[in-house]
PDB file of C-alpha atoms in Angstrom:
ATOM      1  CA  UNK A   4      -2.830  -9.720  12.578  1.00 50.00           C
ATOM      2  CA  UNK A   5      -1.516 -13.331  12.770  1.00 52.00           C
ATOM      3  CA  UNK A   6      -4.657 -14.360  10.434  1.00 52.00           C
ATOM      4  CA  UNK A   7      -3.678 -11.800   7.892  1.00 55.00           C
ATOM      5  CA  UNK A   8      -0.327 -12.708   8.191  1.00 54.00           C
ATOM      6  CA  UNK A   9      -0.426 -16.102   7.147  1.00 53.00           C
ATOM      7  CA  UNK A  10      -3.886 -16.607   5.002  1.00 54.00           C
ATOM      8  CA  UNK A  11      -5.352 -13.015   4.308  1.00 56.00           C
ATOM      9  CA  UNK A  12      -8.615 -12.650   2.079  1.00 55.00           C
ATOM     10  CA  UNK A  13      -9.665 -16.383   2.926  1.00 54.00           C
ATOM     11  CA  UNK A  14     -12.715 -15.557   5.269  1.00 56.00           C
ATOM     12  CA  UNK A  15     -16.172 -16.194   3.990  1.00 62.00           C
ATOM     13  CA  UNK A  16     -17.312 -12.953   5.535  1.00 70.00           C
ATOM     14  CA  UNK A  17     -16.900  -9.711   3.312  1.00 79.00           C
ATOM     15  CA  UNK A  18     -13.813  -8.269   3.192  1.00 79.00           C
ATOM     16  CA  UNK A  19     -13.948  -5.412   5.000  1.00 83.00           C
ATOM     17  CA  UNK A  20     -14.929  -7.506   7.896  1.00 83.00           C
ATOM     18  CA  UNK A  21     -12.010  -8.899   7.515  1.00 79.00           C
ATOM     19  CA  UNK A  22     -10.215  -6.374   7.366  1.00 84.00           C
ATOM     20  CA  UNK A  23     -11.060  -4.605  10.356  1.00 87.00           C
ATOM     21  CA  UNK A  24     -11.433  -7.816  12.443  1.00 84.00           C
ATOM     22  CA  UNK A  25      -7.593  -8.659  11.351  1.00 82.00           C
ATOM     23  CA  UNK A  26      -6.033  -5.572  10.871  1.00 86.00           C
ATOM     24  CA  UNK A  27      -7.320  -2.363  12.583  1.00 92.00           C
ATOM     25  CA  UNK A  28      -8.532  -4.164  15.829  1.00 91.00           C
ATOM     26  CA  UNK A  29      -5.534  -5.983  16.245  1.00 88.00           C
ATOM     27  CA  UNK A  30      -3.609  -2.455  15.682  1.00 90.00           C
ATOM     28  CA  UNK A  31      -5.427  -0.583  17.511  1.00 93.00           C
ATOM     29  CA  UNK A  32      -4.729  -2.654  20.760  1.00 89.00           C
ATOM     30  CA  UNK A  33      -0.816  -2.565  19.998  1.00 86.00           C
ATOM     31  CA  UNK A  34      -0.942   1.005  19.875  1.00 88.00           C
ATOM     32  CA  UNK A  35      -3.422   1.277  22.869  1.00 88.00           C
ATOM     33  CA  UNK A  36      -0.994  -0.948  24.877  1.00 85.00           C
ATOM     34  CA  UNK A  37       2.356   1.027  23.772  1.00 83.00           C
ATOM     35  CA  UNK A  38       1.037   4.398  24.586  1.00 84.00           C
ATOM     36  CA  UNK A  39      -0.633   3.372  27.966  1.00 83.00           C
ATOM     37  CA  UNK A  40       1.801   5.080  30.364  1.00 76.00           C
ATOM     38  CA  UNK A  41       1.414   2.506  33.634  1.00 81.00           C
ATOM     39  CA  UNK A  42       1.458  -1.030  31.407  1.00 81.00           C
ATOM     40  CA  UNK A  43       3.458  -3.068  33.795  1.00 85.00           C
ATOM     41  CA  UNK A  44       6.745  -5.151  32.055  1.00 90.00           C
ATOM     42  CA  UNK A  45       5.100  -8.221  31.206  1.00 91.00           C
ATOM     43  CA  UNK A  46       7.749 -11.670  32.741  1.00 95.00           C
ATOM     44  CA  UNK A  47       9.131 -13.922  29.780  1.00 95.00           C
ATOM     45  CA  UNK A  48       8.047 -17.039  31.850  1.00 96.00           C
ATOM     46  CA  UNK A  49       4.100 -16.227  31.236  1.00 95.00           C
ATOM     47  CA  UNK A  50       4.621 -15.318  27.504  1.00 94.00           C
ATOM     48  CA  UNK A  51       3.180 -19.421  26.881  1.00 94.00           C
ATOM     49  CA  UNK A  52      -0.315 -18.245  28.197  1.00 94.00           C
ATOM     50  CA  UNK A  53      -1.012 -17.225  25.014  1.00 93.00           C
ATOM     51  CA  UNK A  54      -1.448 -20.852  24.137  1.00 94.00           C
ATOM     52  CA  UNK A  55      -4.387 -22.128  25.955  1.00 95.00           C
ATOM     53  CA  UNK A  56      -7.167 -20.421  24.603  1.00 94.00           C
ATOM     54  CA  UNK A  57      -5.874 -20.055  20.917  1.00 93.00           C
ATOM     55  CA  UNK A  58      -5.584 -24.273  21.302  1.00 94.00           C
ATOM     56  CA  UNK A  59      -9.221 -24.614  22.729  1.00 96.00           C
ATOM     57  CA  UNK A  60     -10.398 -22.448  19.884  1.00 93.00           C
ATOM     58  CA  UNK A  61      -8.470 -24.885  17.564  1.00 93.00           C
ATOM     59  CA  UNK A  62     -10.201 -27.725  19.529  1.00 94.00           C
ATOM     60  CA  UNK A  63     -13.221 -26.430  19.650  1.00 95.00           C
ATOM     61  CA  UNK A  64     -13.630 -25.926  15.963  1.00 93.00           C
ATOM     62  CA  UNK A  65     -12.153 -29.049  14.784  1.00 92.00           C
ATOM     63  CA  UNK A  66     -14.976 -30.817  16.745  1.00 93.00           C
ATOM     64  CA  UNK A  67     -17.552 -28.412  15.542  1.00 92.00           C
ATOM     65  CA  UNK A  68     -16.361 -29.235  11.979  1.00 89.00           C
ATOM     66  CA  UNK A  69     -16.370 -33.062  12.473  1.00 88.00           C
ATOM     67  CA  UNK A  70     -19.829 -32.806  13.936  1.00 92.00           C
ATOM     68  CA  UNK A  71     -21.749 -30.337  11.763  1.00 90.00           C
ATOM     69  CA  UNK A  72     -19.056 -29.485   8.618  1.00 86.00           C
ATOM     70  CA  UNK A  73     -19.082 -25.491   9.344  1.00 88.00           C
ATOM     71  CA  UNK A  74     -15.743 -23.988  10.150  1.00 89.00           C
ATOM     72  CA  UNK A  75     -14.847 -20.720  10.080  1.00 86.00           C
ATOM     73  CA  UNK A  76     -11.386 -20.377   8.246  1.00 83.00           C
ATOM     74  CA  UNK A  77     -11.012 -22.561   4.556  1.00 83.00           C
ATOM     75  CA  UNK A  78      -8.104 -23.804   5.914  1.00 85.00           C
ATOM     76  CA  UNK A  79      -9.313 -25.468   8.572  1.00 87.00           C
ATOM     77  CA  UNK A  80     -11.614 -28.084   6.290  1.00 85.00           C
ATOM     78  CA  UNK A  81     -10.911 -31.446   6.771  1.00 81.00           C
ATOM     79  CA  UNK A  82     -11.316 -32.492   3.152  1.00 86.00           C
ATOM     80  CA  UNK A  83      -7.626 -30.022   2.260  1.00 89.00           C
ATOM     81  CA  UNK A  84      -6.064 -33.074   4.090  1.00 90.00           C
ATOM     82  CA  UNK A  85      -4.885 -33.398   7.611  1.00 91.00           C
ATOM     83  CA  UNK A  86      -0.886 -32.126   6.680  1.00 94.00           C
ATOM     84  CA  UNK A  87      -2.463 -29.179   5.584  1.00 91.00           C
ATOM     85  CA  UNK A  88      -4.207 -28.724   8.779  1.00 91.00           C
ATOM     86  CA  UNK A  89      -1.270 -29.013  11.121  1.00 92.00           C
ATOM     87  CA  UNK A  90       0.926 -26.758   9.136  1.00 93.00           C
ATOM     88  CA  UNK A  91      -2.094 -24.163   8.842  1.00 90.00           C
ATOM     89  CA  UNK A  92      -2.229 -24.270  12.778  1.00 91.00           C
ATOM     90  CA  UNK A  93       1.614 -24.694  13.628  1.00 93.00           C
ATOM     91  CA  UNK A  94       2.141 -21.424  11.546  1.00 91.00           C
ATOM     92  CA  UNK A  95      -0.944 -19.543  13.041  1.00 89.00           C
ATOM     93  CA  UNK A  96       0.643 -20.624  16.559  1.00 92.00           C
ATOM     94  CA  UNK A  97       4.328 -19.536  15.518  1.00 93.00           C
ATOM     95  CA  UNK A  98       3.130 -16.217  14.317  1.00 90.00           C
ATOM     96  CA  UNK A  99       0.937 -16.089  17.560  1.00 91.00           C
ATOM     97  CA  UNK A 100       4.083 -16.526  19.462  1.00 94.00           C
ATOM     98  CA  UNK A 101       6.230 -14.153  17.605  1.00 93.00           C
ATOM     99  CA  UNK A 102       3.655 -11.570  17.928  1.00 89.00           C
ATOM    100  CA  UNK A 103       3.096 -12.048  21.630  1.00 92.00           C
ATOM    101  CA  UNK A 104       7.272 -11.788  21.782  1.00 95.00           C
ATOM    102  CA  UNK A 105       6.536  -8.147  20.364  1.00 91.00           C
ATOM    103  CA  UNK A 106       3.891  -7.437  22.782  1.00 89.00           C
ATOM    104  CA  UNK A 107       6.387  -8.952  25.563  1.00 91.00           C
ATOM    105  CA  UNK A 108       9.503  -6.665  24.264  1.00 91.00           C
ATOM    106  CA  UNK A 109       6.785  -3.657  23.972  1.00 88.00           C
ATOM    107  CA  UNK A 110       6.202  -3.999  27.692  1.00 87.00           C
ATOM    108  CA  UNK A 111       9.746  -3.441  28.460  1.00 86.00           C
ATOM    109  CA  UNK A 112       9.956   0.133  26.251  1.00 82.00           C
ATOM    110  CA  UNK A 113       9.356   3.315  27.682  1.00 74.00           C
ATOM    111  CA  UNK A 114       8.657   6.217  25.458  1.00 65.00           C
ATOM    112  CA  UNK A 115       7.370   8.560  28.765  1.00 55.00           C
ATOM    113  CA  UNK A 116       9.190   8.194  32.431  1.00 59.00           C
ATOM    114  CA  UNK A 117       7.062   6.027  34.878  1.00 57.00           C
ATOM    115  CA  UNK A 118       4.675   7.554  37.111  1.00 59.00           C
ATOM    116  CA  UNK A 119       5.810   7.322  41.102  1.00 60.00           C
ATOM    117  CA  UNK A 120       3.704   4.560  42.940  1.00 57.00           C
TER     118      UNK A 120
END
């Protein structure tokens, strides 16, 4: 969802792949998580460890690019420039963040009374 929501239809995959990978996955665990009746409230001091492995992916691919020139995404080619780069990631990270701050508020909203422990 945060891929389609900031550079849709730039994959190298067919779209479809895309598509589901993106999209329906990504919407099908939202929906899985809102409807699942025991999903604990998730604390706004963890909602950062959503970071780590977003920025090791990030890492990781940079270097892989550097070393062998494949990376996954257009926008993360080295020859767009290196401003294009950062903003690419910056926005993929603030629209990471923003959606994790829907997950976190999702947590918190209960459709169905809470089973008794």
């Amino acid at each position: 969802m945060v891929y389609n929501g900031l550079v849709p239809g730039t994959g190298s995959a067919p779209p479809w792949v895309s598509v589901v990978l993106h999209a329906i996955f990504p919407a099908l665990v939202v929906v899985d998580f809102a409807t699942a009746p025991d999903r604990p409230e998730l604390p706004w001091t963890r909602l950062w460890w959503v970071l780590p492995y977003p920025l090791l992916w990030v890492a990781v691919v940079l270097l892989r690019g550097a070393t062998d020139g494949w990376v996954p995404y257009g926008f993360l080619l080295p020859e767009r420039g290196l401003t294009s780069l950062v903003l690419h990631v910056f926005g993929i990270l603030v629209l990471l963040l923003a959606a994790a701050t829907g997950v976190w508020s999702l947590s918190r909203a209960r459709w169905a009374p809470r089973r008794p422990s």
